[in-house]
Amino acid sequence: FGSLKKIILWVRKNNLRLPEVIINTGVKLITNFRGKLGEEYYIVIEQIFLAAIETQQFEAAKKALVILKEKFSESTKIQKMTGIYQEAIGDVDKATDIYDKLLYENSLAHDVRKRKISLLRCNGDNNEAIQELNKYLEDNMCDKEAWNELGDIYLEKLNYSKALFCYE
């Protein structure tokens, strides 16, 4: 138990992307030592969910999400994770609906807005991505990454003056 838990904690604390390690170690932990994990059980389930998404093991991700939904119902975090799952399986409309609902409830949910922007960009909807980035930048003017993203979109649209403004 101790060595498995150390591995999971080490990966989490060092913010490492080792999805196979997380899945293999996490499944052993939750299967054999659920009682010993206490509330940390749900943190391990979340790690398994994200690792399963990254490795496109959608059935494992769905199982993890179901466990988290049973415990935390429809919290904002669980809804966001549901959106991530919908993105991963290719249901862009459902993911967008989830993100729109979350943004309607809390327009300052910046992580949700960034997910939505990323989704829009991936699907080639640059006009709406520009609108969302502008909304985001109203509250986060110092986010250089967002300014660069907006500049990249303007460059793709050959709008050099606006791109230059974003990059300055």
XYZ file of C-alpha atoms in Angstrom:
168
model
C 0.000 0.000 0.000
C 2.675 2.484 1.049
C 4.745 2.276 -2.120
C 1.689 2.538 -4.392
C 0.468 5.588 -2.509
C 3.930 7.183 -2.693
C 3.971 6.758 -6.465
C 0.568 8.430 -6.864
C 1.529 11.269 -4.520
C 4.896 11.757 -6.234
C 3.269 12.053 -9.660
C 0.639 14.466 -8.302
C 3.045 16.660 -6.302
C 5.497 16.957 -9.182
C 2.689 17.587 -11.673
C 4.004 14.856 -13.966
C 2.195 13.465 -16.972
C 2.535 9.730 -16.535
C -0.950 8.498 -17.412
C -0.088 4.789 -17.686
C 1.577 4.876 -14.262
C -1.455 6.660 -12.786
C -3.904 4.179 -14.267
C -1.962 1.056 -13.268
C -1.048 2.269 -9.777
C -4.387 3.973 -9.164
C -6.453 0.945 -10.124
C -4.361 -1.263 -7.794
C -4.867 1.245 -4.980
C -8.622 1.633 -5.336
C -9.163 -2.078 -5.911
C -7.055 -3.425 -3.044
C -6.863 -0.568 -0.532
C -10.023 1.510 -0.882
C -10.633 1.549 2.869
C -7.119 2.719 3.660
C -7.333 5.619 1.221
C -10.186 7.390 3.003
C -11.198 10.604 1.230
C -8.055 10.417 -0.885
C -9.874 7.669 -2.775
C -11.707 10.347 -4.769
C -8.496 12.219 -5.568
C -7.063 8.997 -6.996
C -10.272 8.459 -8.991
C -9.907 11.970 -10.426
C -6.299 11.250 -11.382
C -7.412 8.027 -13.077
C -10.122 9.956 -14.950
C -7.658 12.497 -16.342
C -5.096 9.816 -17.207
C -7.772 7.754 -18.962
C -8.841 10.791 -21.002
C -5.234 11.445 -21.974
C -4.716 7.836 -23.091
C -8.134 7.675 -24.783
C -9.382 4.941 -22.459
C -12.875 6.357 -22.513
C -14.594 3.455 -20.771
C -12.244 3.807 -17.786
C -12.798 7.564 -17.801
C -16.562 7.054 -17.812
C -16.380 4.636 -14.867
C -14.270 7.109 -12.895
C -16.675 9.934 -13.720
C -19.666 7.863 -12.557
C -17.959 7.219 -9.203
C -17.225 10.927 -8.787
C -20.787 11.895 -9.758
C -22.187 9.497 -7.154
C -20.175 11.238 -4.437
C -20.203 14.857 -5.586
C -23.400 14.948 -7.632
C -23.410 17.877 -10.028
C -20.738 20.123 -8.542
C -19.104 22.621 -10.859
C -15.934 20.541 -10.974
C -17.863 17.388 -11.909
C -19.784 19.269 -14.601
C -16.502 20.565 -16.010
C -15.090 17.023 -15.982
C -18.223 15.873 -17.799
C -17.517 18.525 -20.428
C -13.945 17.255 -20.758
C -15.278 13.720 -21.196
C -17.759 14.872 -23.862
C -14.931 16.675 -25.683
C -12.776 13.561 -25.558
C -15.440 11.303 -27.054
C -16.135 13.871 -29.755
C -19.501 15.210 -28.619
C -18.638 18.872 -29.126
C -22.241 20.077 -28.851
C -22.754 18.492 -25.421
C -19.414 19.831 -24.192
C -20.288 23.326 -25.445
C -23.704 23.168 -23.763
C -22.083 22.181 -20.468
C -19.520 24.990 -20.673
C -22.202 27.532 -21.650
C -24.333 26.499 -18.676
C -21.376 26.804 -16.315
C -20.471 30.222 -17.724
C -24.088 31.367 -17.411
C -23.994 30.381 -13.735
C -20.569 31.964 -13.185
C -19.188 34.224 -15.891
C -15.881 34.408 -14.000
C -15.177 30.679 -14.323
C -11.988 31.352 -16.247
C -10.898 27.738 -16.510
C -14.239 26.872 -18.108
C -13.988 29.798 -20.518
C -10.485 28.657 -21.511
C -11.780 25.137 -22.171
C -14.539 26.578 -24.326
C -12.067 28.739 -26.249
C -9.875 25.718 -26.852
C -12.872 23.739 -28.068
C -13.902 26.541 -30.424
C -10.365 26.794 -31.812
C -10.120 23.045 -32.369
C -13.354 23.151 -34.322
C -12.312 26.120 -36.454
C -14.861 28.544 -35.008
C -12.403 31.431 -34.818
C -15.018 34.216 -34.776
C -16.632 32.880 -31.613
C -13.197 32.117 -30.155
C -12.308 35.797 -30.656
C -15.467 36.852 -28.809
C -14.756 34.479 -25.922
C -11.108 35.538 -25.723
C -12.145 39.186 -25.591
C -14.577 38.428 -22.744
C -11.844 36.534 -20.939
C -9.268 39.298 -21.451
C -11.643 41.920 -19.994
C -11.064 40.266 -16.607
C -7.561 38.893 -17.231
C -5.665 41.592 -19.066
C -2.282 40.270 -17.890
C -2.720 36.767 -19.351
C 0.019 36.742 -21.996
C -0.963 33.296 -23.215
C -4.489 34.508 -24.002
C -3.155 37.598 -25.787
C -0.851 35.388 -27.860
C -3.733 33.078 -28.718
C -5.855 36.021 -29.823
C -2.940 37.353 -31.852
C -2.520 33.968 -33.535
C -6.175 33.945 -34.536
C -5.912 37.450 -35.987
C -2.794 36.403 -37.920
C -4.695 33.457 -39.391
C -7.409 35.901 -40.438
C -4.712 38.190 -41.940
C -5.718 41.008 -39.616
C -2.190 42.206 -38.941
C -2.991 45.392 -37.048
C -5.094 43.556 -34.460
C -2.507 40.764 -34.224
C 0.227 43.325 -33.608
C -1.865 44.956 -30.873
C -2.236 41.550 -29.155
C 1.476 40.795 -29.321
C 2.607 44.204 -27.952
